[in-house]
Amino acid sequence: MALAWCGLPQAALAQADAPSAWDAPPLRRSPQLQETLPADLRPQLPVFVSGDRITGQPDVKATIDGHAELRRGDTVIRADRLDYTVPDDLAHAQGSVHINRAGNTYDGSVLELRVDAFQGFFSDARYRFLSTGAHGDSARVDFLDRDRSVVHTATYTTCQKDDSASWAPDWVLRAKSIHLDTAEEVGTADEAVLEFKGVPILPIPHISFPLSDKRKSGLLPPTVGLDSRNGLEYMQPYYWNIAPNRDATLRGAILAKRGVEVGGEFRYLESDYRGLVDVNLMPTDSQRDRRRWGYSAQHQGQISTPVGGVGLNLNLNRVSDDNYWRDFRRGPLPLRQRLLPSDATLSWAAADMSAQVRTLKWQALQDVASPIVPPYNLMPQLLWRYAPQDLDRGLDFSMVADTTRFEADRVLPNPADGQRSFVQAQLSRPFLAPGGFVIPKLQLHATQYQFDNPLRNGQSSASRTLPTFSLDSGLVFERDARLLGRAFTQTLEPRAFYTYTPYRDQRYLPLYDTAATDFNFGTIYTENSYGGNDRLADNNLLTMGVTTRFLDPNTGAEALRLGIAQRLRFSDQNVTLDNTPISERLSDVLLGAGINWTPQWGFDSTVQYNPKTGRSIRSTVGARYSPGNFRTINAVYRLQRGTSEQIDVGWQWPLAALWGGQAAGSGPERVKGQDGGRWYTVGRLNYSMRDRKLVDTVVGFEYDSCCWIGRVVLERLQSSVTTANTRLLFQIEFVGFSRLSLGNNPLDTLKRNVPRYQYLRDQVSTPSRFSNYD
């Protein structure tokens, strides 16, 4: 082991022969500094000591008095006096002792430490960890090795100390002992008490807590809440970190108005497949006088075989009864819907071909006040697709063959169970150029039906073969332009789309999977007015439209977009869902506009306008203002003439900014907590102008202190035409320690309901040890 004597006293320096500048060794390139020193390199690292006075024997022992410093690798020790024994690698330090090891610091009065092994003790020590900013005081710290230590009669907090003499942390954990394991990134405390604002709020005989975002097994904070349907709720989760790619969360809950509920979620992630399973069981519900249960399972898998890729996808969802979605709104997201699918798909793909076998069965949760018609079940569906990629002469060709058995839920009026088989082929030749495109396309759709019972016209089978021709074309013009003092590249993009499909009588065919498509800029340039395969509209129409865009010439970002489109029908459309022909020659006009003049402002609108009535049929107008982190306001107006008219507003905003206060330095800018806390308001209001009432309401407040975050959220969501569910959600998050929640996690509610909501403490990268380097 080498011992370098540095910082010699002035007398010693005077006696030393100063080397000439001509004798100085040449500079050598240093390798990149390493965040973690290799274990095999550590024993070879030299030790450097310096101070006002050094005595001892090289490679045996050194005593340093006054401004003593010892440095080895990523460990630095400073003290008033330091004794270092070289063979034992043992350091004794007294008086204003300071240690910095890889950015973690300790300060105290007496230290005994084996430097490389990092074994020893530290009396009256104060400590601070680089990765979390956590710190505390202790009567003694025992260093077990480089990764583990035990802190006795200790405190632990992430609140950052200011310069005032009266400073006290907002929250602190006081414990008889705290075991810290930086390798596993876990801390455990025994005989502890959690204090908040100087008040003990939670005695803890034993607790483990994370020292980072790394997962660990253990009890999660309990949830206590108030729900208008379930009353007082208490839920205790337990997290089980099974493996790096598998984990589970077990739950037990008591619902005052209903009873006891148990459940859990299991997640897995492998190289070829992944998924999750969530199960809930209430043996006896005193409100419904029955057993309640629900499960949701998702699986996606793909494996390679010599004959191609084989995949298995599952999406299974089932509940015990029709009221489950209404009574258990805090359950898994798929089980909060009224239409639950159970879907299994086995697929295969190789080269230009693919095939799949699929079964799909629906569970419809009925409400007397608002019944729904469940879709047909697929029992099963067989599909084959062929799409060659390298055809000559620029041709594009594809073919789909499908045969499906449809079975109706018995609540359907006049169910028409049967088998539908079809083949659809299409051939096109795109002509593409920088200034425009022309794409002629020819389709052939042949369909065969076989029914279990005769239809209304007495037929037990039916067939239909229809060709479709379409021609899509467009031009793109560009020019330099200026608008409101800014330079842009302006485009003008006229587009014409013609399609023709002859008429075939289809009024007696069942509607297995078919519905009218939405009328928008995406569907107005398509061959069929319906989605699915049971109706092919007899179209003979031309769609004309034009779009202009103003693009930033440097970034290509779209600052302004204006568009208009309309259909011209040359003959009546006789194939409709209600068998009423469409004779209007001109369709409604689609108008669209989007403005993103600056990154802070955004505007988007689409209007379906009827020229005959001079009124809009449907309108969606939205605006967004997001000037910075945690500052966003979104407002949307939606109109569907004769059906609904709603205003939807969502926001997240610092309260101080609302009345002109200084709100800068929030979020990541103030993680170090060197100033006071910040209040934020957050929420979403959905108001029905037709009914003159709020439909959905989420309103809350957030408070971000330097080391804790508080949230209070009131949630009222409409569960039927006449009823709503109300919950009060409360959460205190002790940054770097834990969260205590009242009600379902308010973060889930805010992220789901508030557009562009930002968590007040977004994840940041772990600081480098060189960011706190002595």
XYZ file of C-alpha atoms in Angstrom, residues 373 376 408-417 451 453-456 508-512:
22
model
C -78.029 -3.885 -26.263
C -73.093 -10.489 -30.778
C -76.619 -13.375 -29.572
C -77.306 -12.800 -25.928
C -80.925 -13.703 -25.348
C -81.813 -10.118 -24.337
C -81.456 -9.122 -27.997
C -84.770 -8.668 -29.833
C -85.163 -11.182 -32.663
C -81.653 -12.645 -32.418
C -80.310 -13.985 -35.708
C -77.638 -16.503 -34.774
C -78.816 -18.598 -40.326
C -83.628 -19.671 -38.084
C -85.232 -18.055 -41.146
C -85.148 -14.279 -41.401
C -88.229 -12.100 -41.747
C -82.909 -8.191 -44.275
C -79.325 -8.955 -43.367
C -78.572 -8.871 -39.624
C -76.229 -6.306 -38.096
C -73.608 -8.507 -36.496
